[in-house]
XYZ file of C-alpha atoms in Angstrom:
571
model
C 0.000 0.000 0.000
C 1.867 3.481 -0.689
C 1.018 6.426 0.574
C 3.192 9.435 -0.821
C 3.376 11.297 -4.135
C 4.930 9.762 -6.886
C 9.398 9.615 -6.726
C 10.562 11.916 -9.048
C 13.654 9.527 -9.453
C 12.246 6.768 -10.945
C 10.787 7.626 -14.533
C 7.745 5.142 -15.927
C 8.485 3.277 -18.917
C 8.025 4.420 -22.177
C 5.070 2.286 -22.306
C 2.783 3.783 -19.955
C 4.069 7.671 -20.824
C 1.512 6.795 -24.082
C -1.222 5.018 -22.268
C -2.837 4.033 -25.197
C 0.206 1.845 -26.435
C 0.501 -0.749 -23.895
C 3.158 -3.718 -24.000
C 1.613 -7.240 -22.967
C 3.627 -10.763 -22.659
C 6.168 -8.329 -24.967
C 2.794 -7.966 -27.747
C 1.619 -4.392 -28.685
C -2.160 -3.157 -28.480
C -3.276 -0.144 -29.678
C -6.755 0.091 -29.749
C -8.344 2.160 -27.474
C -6.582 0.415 -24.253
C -7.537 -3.092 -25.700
C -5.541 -6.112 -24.371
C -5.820 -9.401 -25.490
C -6.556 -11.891 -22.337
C -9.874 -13.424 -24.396
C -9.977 -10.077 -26.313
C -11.358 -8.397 -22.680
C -11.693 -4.412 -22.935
C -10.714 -2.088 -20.454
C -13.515 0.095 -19.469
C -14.461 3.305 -16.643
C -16.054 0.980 -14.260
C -15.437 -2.626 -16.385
C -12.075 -4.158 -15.630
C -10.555 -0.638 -15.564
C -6.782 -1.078 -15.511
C -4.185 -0.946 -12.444
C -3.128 2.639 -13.392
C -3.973 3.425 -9.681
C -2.122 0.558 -7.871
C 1.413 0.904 -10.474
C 1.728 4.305 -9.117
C 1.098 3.053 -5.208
C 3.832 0.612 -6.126
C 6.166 3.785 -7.378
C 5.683 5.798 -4.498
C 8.480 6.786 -2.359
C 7.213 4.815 0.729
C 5.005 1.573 -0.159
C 4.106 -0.695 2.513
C 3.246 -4.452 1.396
C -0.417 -5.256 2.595
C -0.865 -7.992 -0.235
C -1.201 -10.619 1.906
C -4.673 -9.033 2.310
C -5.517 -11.017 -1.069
C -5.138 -14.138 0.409
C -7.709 -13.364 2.820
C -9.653 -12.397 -0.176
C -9.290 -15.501 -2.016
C -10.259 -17.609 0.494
C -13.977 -16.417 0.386
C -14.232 -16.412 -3.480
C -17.451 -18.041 -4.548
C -18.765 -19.302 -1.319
C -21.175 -17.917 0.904
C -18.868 -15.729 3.255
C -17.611 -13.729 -0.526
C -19.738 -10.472 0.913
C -16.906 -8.478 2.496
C -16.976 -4.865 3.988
C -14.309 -2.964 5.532
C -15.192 0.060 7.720
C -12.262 2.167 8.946
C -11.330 5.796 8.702
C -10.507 8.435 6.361
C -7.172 7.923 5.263
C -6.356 4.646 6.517
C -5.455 2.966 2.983
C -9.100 1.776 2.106
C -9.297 3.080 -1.622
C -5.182 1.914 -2.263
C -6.212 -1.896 -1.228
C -9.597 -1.931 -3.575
C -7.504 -0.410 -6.296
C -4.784 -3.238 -5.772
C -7.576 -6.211 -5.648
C -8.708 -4.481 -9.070
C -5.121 -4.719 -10.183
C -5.175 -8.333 -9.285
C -8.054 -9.710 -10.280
C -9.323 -8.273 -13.272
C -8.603 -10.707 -16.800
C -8.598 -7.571 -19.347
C -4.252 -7.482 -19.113
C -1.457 -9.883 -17.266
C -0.140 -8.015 -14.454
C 1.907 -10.451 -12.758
C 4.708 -8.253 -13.349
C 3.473 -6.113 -10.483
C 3.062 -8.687 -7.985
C 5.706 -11.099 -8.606
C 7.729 -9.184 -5.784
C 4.631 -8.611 -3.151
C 4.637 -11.032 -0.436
C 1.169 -12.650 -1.881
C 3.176 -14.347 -4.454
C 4.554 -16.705 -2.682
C 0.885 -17.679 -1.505
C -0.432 -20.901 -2.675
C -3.665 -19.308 -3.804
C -2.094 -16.720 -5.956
C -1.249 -18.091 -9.582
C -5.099 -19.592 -9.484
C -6.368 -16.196 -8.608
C -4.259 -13.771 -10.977
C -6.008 -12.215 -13.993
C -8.882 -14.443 -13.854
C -12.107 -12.446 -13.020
C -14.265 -9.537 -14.966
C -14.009 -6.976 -12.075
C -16.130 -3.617 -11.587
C -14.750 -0.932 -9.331
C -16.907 1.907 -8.284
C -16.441 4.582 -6.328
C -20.082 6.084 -4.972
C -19.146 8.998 -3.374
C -17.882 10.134 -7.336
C -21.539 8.678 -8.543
C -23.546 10.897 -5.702
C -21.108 14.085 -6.902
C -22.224 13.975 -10.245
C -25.871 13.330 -9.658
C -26.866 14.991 -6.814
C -29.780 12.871 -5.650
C -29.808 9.155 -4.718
C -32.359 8.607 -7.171
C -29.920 10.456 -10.150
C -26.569 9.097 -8.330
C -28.167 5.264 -9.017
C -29.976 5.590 -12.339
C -26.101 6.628 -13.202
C -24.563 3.810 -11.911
C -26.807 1.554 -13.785
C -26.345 3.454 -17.288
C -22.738 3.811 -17.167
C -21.938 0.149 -15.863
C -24.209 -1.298 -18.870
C -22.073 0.809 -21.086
C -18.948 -0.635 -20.185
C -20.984 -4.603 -20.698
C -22.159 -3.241 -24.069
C -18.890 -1.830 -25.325
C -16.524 -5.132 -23.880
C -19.423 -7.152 -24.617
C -20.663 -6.421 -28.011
C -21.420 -10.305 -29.124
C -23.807 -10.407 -26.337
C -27.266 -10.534 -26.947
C -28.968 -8.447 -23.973
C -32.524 -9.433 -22.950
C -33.575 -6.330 -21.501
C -30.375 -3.683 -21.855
C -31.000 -1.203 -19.187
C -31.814 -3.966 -16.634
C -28.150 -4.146 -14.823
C -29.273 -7.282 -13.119
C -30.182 -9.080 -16.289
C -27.223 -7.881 -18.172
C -24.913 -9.002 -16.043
C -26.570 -12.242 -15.413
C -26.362 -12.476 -19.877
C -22.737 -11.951 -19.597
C -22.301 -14.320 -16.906
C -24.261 -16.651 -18.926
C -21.724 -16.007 -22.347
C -18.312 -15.859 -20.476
C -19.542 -18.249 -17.221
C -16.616 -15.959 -15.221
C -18.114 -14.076 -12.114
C -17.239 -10.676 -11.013
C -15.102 -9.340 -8.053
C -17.528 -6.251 -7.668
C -15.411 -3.852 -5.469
C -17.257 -0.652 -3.411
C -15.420 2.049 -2.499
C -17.241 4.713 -0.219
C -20.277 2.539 0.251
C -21.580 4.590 2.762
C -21.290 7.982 1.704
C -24.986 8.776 1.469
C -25.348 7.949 5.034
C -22.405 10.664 5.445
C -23.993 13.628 3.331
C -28.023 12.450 3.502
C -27.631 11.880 7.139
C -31.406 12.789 7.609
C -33.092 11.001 4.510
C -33.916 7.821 6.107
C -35.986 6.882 2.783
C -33.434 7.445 0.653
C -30.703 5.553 2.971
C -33.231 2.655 2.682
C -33.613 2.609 -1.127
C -30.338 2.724 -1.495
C -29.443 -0.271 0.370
C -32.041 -2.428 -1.141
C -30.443 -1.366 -4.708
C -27.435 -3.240 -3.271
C -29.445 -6.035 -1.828
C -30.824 -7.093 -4.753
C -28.008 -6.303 -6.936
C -25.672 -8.560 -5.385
C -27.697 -10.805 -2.449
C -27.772 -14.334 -3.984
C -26.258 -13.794 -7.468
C -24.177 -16.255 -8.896
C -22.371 -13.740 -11.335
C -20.866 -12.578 -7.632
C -17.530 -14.525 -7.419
C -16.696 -11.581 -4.405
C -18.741 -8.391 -3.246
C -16.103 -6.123 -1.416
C -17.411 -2.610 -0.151
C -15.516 -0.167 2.137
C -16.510 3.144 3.617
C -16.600 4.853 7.511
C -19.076 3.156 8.503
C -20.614 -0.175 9.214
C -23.716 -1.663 7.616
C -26.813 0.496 8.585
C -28.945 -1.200 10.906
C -33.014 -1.040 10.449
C -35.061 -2.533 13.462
C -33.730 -5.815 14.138
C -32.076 -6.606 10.410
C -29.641 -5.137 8.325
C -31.047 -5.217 4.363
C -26.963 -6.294 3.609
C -26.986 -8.901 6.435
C -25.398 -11.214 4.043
C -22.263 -9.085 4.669
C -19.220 -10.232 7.079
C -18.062 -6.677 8.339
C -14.640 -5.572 9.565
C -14.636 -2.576 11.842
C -12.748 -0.620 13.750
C -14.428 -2.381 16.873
C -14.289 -5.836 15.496
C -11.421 -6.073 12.935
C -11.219 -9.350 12.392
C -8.442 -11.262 10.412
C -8.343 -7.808 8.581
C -6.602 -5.786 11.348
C -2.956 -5.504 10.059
C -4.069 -4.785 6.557
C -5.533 -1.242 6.994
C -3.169 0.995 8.883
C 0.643 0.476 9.701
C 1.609 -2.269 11.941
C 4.506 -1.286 14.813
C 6.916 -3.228 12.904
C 6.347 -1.623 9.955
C 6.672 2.056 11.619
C 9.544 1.275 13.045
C 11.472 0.122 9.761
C 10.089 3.326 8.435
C 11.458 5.356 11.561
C 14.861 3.657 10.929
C 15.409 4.193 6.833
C 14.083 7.667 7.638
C 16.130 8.175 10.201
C 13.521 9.754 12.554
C 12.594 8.922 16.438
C 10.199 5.829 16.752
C 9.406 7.011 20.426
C 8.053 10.054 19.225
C 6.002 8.443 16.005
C 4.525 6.438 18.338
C 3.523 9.064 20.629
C 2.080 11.080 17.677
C 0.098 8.157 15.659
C 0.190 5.321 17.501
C -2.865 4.126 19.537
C -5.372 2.536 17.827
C -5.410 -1.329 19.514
C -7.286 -3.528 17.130
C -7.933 -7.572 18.942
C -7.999 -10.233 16.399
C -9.497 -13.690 18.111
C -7.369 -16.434 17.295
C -8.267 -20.345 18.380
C -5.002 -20.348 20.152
C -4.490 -16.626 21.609
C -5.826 -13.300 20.633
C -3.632 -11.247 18.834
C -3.430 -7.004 19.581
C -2.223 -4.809 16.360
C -1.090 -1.538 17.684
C -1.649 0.563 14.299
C -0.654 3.614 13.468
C -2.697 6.200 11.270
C -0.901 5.600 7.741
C -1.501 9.216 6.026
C 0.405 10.780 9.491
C 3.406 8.232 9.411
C 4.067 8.747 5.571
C 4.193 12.772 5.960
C 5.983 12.770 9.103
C 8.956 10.322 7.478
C 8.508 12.361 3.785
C 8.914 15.839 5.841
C 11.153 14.932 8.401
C 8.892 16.711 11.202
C 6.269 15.248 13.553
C 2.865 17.306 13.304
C -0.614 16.637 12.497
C -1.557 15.642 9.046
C -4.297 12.822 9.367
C -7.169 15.700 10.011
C -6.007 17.844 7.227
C -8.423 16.563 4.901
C -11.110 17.616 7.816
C -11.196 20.530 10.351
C -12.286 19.922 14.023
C -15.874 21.182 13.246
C -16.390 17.768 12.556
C -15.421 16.760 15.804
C -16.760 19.688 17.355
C -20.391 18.389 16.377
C -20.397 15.488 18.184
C -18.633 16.352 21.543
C -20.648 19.149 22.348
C -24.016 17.478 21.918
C -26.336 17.355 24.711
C -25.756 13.651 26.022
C -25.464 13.264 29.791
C -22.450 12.534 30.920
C -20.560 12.727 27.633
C -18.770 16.191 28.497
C -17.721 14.466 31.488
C -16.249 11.356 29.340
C -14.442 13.286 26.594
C -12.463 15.209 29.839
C -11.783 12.264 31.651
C -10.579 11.212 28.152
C -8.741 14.114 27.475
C -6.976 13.695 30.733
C -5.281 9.745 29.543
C -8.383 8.023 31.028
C -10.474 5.303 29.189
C -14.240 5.232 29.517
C -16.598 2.387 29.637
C -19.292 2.276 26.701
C -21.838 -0.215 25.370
C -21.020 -0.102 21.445
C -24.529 -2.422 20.624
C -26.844 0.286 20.684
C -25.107 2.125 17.926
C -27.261 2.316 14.583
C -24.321 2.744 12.386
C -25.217 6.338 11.200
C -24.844 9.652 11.544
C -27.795 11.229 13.571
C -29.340 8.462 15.580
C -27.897 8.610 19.207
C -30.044 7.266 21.522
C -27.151 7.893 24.718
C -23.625 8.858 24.550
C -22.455 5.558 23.845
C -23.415 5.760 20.539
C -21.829 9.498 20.160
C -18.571 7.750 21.494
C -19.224 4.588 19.316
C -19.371 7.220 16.142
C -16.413 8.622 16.882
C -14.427 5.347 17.169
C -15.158 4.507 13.309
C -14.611 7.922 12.629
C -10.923 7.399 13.781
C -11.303 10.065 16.830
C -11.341 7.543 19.499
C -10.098 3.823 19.550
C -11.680 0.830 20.711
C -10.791 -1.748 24.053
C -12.623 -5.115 22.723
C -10.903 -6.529 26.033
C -12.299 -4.217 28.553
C -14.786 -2.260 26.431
C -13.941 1.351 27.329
C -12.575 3.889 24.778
C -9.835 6.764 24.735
C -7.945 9.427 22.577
C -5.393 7.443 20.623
C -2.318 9.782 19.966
C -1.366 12.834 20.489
C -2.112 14.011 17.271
C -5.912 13.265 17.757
C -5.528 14.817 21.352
C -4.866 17.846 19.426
C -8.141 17.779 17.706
C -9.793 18.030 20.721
C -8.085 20.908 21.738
C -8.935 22.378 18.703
C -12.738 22.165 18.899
C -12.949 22.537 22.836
C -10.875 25.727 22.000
C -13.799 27.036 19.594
C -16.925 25.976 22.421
C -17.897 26.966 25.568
C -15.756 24.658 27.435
C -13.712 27.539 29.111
C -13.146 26.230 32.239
C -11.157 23.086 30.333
C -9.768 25.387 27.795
C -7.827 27.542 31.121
C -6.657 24.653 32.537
C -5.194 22.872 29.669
C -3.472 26.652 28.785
C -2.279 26.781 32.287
C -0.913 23.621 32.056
C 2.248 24.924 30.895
C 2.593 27.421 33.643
C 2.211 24.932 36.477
C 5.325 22.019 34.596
C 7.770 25.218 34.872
C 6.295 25.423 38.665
C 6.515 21.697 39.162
C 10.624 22.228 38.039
C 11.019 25.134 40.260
C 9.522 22.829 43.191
C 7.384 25.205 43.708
C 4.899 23.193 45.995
C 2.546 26.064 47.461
C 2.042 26.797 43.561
C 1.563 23.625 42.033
C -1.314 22.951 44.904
C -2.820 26.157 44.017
C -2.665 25.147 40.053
C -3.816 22.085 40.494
C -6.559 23.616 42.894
C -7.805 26.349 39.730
C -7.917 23.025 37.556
C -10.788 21.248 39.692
C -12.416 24.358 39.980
C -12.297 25.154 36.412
C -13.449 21.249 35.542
C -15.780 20.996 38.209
C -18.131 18.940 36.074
C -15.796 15.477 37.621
C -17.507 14.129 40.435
C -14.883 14.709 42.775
C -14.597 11.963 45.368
C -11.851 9.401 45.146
C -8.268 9.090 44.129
C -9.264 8.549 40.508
C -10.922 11.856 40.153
C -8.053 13.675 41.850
C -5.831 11.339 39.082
C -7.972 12.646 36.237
C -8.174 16.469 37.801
C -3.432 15.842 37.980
C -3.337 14.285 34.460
C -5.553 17.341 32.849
C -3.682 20.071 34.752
C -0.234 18.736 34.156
C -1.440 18.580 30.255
C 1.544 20.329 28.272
C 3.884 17.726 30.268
C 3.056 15.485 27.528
C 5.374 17.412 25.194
C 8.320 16.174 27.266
C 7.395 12.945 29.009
C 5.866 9.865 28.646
C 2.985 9.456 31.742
C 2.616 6.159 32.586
C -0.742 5.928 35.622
C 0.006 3.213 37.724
C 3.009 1.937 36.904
C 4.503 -1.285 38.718
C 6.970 -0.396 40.561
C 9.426 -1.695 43.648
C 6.817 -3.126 45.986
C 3.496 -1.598 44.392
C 2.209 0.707 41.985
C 3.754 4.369 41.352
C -0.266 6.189 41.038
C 1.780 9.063 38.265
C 5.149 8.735 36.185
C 6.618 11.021 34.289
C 9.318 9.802 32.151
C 11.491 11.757 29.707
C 11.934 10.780 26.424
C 15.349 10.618 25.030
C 14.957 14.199 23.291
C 14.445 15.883 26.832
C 17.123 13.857 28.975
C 17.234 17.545 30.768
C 14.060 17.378 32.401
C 13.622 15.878 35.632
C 12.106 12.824 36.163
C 9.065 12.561 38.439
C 6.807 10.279 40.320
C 3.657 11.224 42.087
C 1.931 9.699 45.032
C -1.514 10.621 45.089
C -3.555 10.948 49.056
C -7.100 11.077 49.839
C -7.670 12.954 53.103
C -4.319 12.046 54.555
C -1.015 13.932 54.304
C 1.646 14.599 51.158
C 4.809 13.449 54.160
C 3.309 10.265 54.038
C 3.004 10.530 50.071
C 6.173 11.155 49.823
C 7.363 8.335 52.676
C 5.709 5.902 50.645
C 7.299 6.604 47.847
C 10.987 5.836 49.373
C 9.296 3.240 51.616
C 7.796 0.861 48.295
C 11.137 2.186 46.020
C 8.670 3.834 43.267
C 11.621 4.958 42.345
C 12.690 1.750 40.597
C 10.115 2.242 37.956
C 13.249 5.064 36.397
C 16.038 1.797 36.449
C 16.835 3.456 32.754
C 16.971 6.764 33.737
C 19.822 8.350 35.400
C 19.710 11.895 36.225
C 17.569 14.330 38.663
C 13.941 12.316 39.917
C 11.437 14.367 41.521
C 8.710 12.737 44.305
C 5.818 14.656 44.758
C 3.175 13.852 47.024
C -0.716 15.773 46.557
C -3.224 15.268 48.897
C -6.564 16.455 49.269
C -8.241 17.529 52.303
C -11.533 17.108 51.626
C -12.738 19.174 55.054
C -10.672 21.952 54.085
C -11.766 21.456 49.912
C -7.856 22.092 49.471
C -5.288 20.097 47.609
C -2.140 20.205 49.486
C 1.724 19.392 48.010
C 5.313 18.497 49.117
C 8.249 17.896 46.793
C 11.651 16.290 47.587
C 14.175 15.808 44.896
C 16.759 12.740 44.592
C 19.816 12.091 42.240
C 19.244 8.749 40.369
């Protein structure tokens, strides 16, 4: 899968500067894009060439997900071929239909582009290659043109029996502007199925959010297009979201989805796998530790017999500009400003404001993903709001404990972003003063810290304050900006226990102080700090050498005051 623009230092050959004179098996065809595998015709939709995938393959960085045909190629022609992918917007979706195109379509040979790919050394792969009529769609370009659902599909229809009539002009059609019965003739005349390959399935549940009669039309159009066909060798739709539900059906239930909350065996293929960061972080010569702080973070489970198996994946688009550029920023959300965010957090859903905070702050929050309807506007609580946001790539998914967070840093930023624009003020202070009250922490400042980190539970007094783990959440949000320098790990193992905060620098800030933090609940920060040396939290640094701070908070809850001591130790 590539994501980059094309490398200047590799020229294409002379064949495909003219790409009407194509070179075959070392045979010329010039005849409109004609190649001779039965005499099949490239068309728009029909078979329509691997122009796409050949200039994935000659981008600068290209990351192998072939192996995702294999996965393909085991459902061909049996009842689990109806495939559908949900993940987000630049996560390599379109680049993996365009390279099943390239691989299955019979209208040229294009072994020549696989034989280096991993999925030629698969057993499946010579039966596979070059030996179905494919169509490739894209419906988000179909509802552009036309406007209406009605329009967008009467298109579809007109231009796909086109492309039949044109590459099929021996057939004899028994009712030529039915596209069932067409493509049931052709199936008839060649007897080869078709790989029928969606991209942006869902997109008029994306910009028709509210026309529930035209969402339904639309998916019985694909129901009875490709439900029970026997010209389907292999369905294969991706998009954002999942399958629409209606009542207690879906009108695709024939469909096996992959999601961003259920992956399945299709987990590593969408996205870039650790391993694969990391090689990229070492040709590039650029920090893994800090690519993984800035895209890392969404954990997708696949359930094995044996053991489930956790991808850590990183956002593809982010990785590929940060090694092209040489710089770490944000680049994923380019193609989308936080409005779109914005929408959906500030919705009135009780108890979501509290959640996206607590989220904000490194926690995780419990949700119940089965309500969801898998659309846009139906939200029954804000479990569904959060579920959204999960497929929309602004949160990621625990399948193991069911709770969500913010992935990476660079989504974190997102959220900043909107809550900056809203009437979150009391959140916005505290995650500006955040800055202010690291420098204090340095300067062991302790009667200031308390009274920063006493302004940020005022200011995010929408916590119910009354445990540890709100006075953990209240720390983590005020100490915010720290996250430009360390790595916070919450309860960390450590010597004879668990260190509640640490702050650990990464290897570009070596300068800072380390710092552990002992968090009290109506007790005193001298004991904090006691247990600290007492349990050797300290231990939890073994790597780092250099100036550790202990800090003990407590919070007096007679008083309503959070109270702070600070010792500092040479490691």
């Amino acid at each position: 899968m590539g994501f980059s623009q094309e490398d200047e230092s590799e020229k294409p050959e002379a064949a495909w500067e003219n790409p009407v004179l194509v070179i075959v098996r070392g045979i010329k065809y010039n005849e409109s894009y004609k190649m001779l595998t039965g005499g099949i015709c490239m068309g728009s939709y029909l078979n329509p060439g691997n122009f796409s995938f050949r200039g994935s393959l000659r981008s600068k960085i290209y990351v192998d997900k072939s192996k995702l045909i294999a996965k393909t190629n085991e459902v061909l022609c049996t009842e689990q071929k109806y495939i559908c992918v949900s993940r987000p917007r630049r996560f390599g979706k379109s680049m993996a239909a365009n390279m099943l195109a390239a691989y299955y379509a019979r209208s040229e040979n294009t072994e020549e582009l696989f034989q280096n790919l991993v999925i030629s050394k698969d057993v499946s792969y010579k039966e596979n290659l070059n030996q179905y009529d494919v169509i490739k769609i894209n419906m988000q370009e179909f509802l552009s043109m036309a406007g209406t659902m009605e329009d967008m599909l009467g298109m579809l229809k007109n231009y796909l029996i086109s492309d039949f009539a044109e590459t099929y002009p021996e057939v004899r059609f028994r009712d030529e502007k039915n596209l069932i019965q067409v493509m049931k003739d052709v199936f008839s005349y060649t007897r080869c199925p078709f790989v029928i390959l969606i991209d942006e399935w869902d997109c008029l549940f994306r910009e028709y959010k509210q026309d529930k009669e035209a969402q339904k039309k639309y998916l019985d159009f694909l129901r009875v297009w490709l439900k029970d066909k026997d010209y389907v060798a292999m369905a294969y739709m991706t998009g954002i979201l999942p399958i629409k539900k209606y009542g207690s059906h879906s009108a695709l239930n024939m469909f096996t989805e992959y999601s961003m909350t259920d992956p399945g065996d299709f987990a590593e293929y969408f996205g870039f796998t650790e391993q694969e960061v990391l090689e990229l972080c070492e040709k590039y010569e650029m920090s893994f530790e800090e690519a993984k702080i800035w895209y890392d973070g969404y954990q997708l489970v696949v359930h094995r017999k044996e053991k489930d198996e956790c991808y850590s994946m990183y956002s593809p688009k982010s990785v590929v500009e940060a090694m092209l550029r040489h710089k770490f920023g944000t680049y994923w959300n380019q193609t989308e400003t936080y409005e779109a965010l914005k929408i959906y957090i500030q919705m009135d859903m009780d108890g979501l404001k509290d959640s996206v905070i607590r989220m904000l702050a490194s926690e995780s929050v419990s949700i119940n993903i089965g309500t969801f309807s898998n659309d846009m506007t139906t939200f029954a609580t804000k479990d569904d709001v959060l579920t959204l946001l999960v497929h929309l790539g602004y949160l990621t998914y625990s399948v193991i404990d069911r709770t969500v967070r913010i992935p990476n840093k660079e989504v974190a930023q997102e959220y900043v972003n909107a809550i900056s624009t809203m009437n979150w003020y009391g959140v916005m202070e505290s995650l500006e003063a955040s800055r202010k009250l690291l420098e204090e922490l340095w300067a062991m400042d302790e009667d200031a810290v308390a009274a920063g980190i006493e302004k940020a539970h005022e200011e995010i007094s929408i916590l119910q304050y009354n445990d540890e783990n709100s006075l953990s959440c209240t720390i983590n949000l005020a100490f915010y900006f720290a996250r430009e320098y360390y790595t916070i790990v919450r309860e960390m193992p450590a010597g004879k226990g668990y260190a509640d905060i640490c702050m650990i620098p990464r290897k570009e800030h070596l300068d800072k102080p380390a710092v552990v933090i002992e968090l009290k609940w109506d007790k005193s920060t001298v004991g904090a700090l006691e247990q600290i040396k007492e349990k050797n939290y300290g231990s939890a640094l073994k790597e780092y050498q250099g100036k550790l701070l202990l800090v003990g908070i407590n919070y007096n809850r007679k008083t309503k005051k959070h109270e702070c001591a600070i010792e500092v130790m040479e490691k």
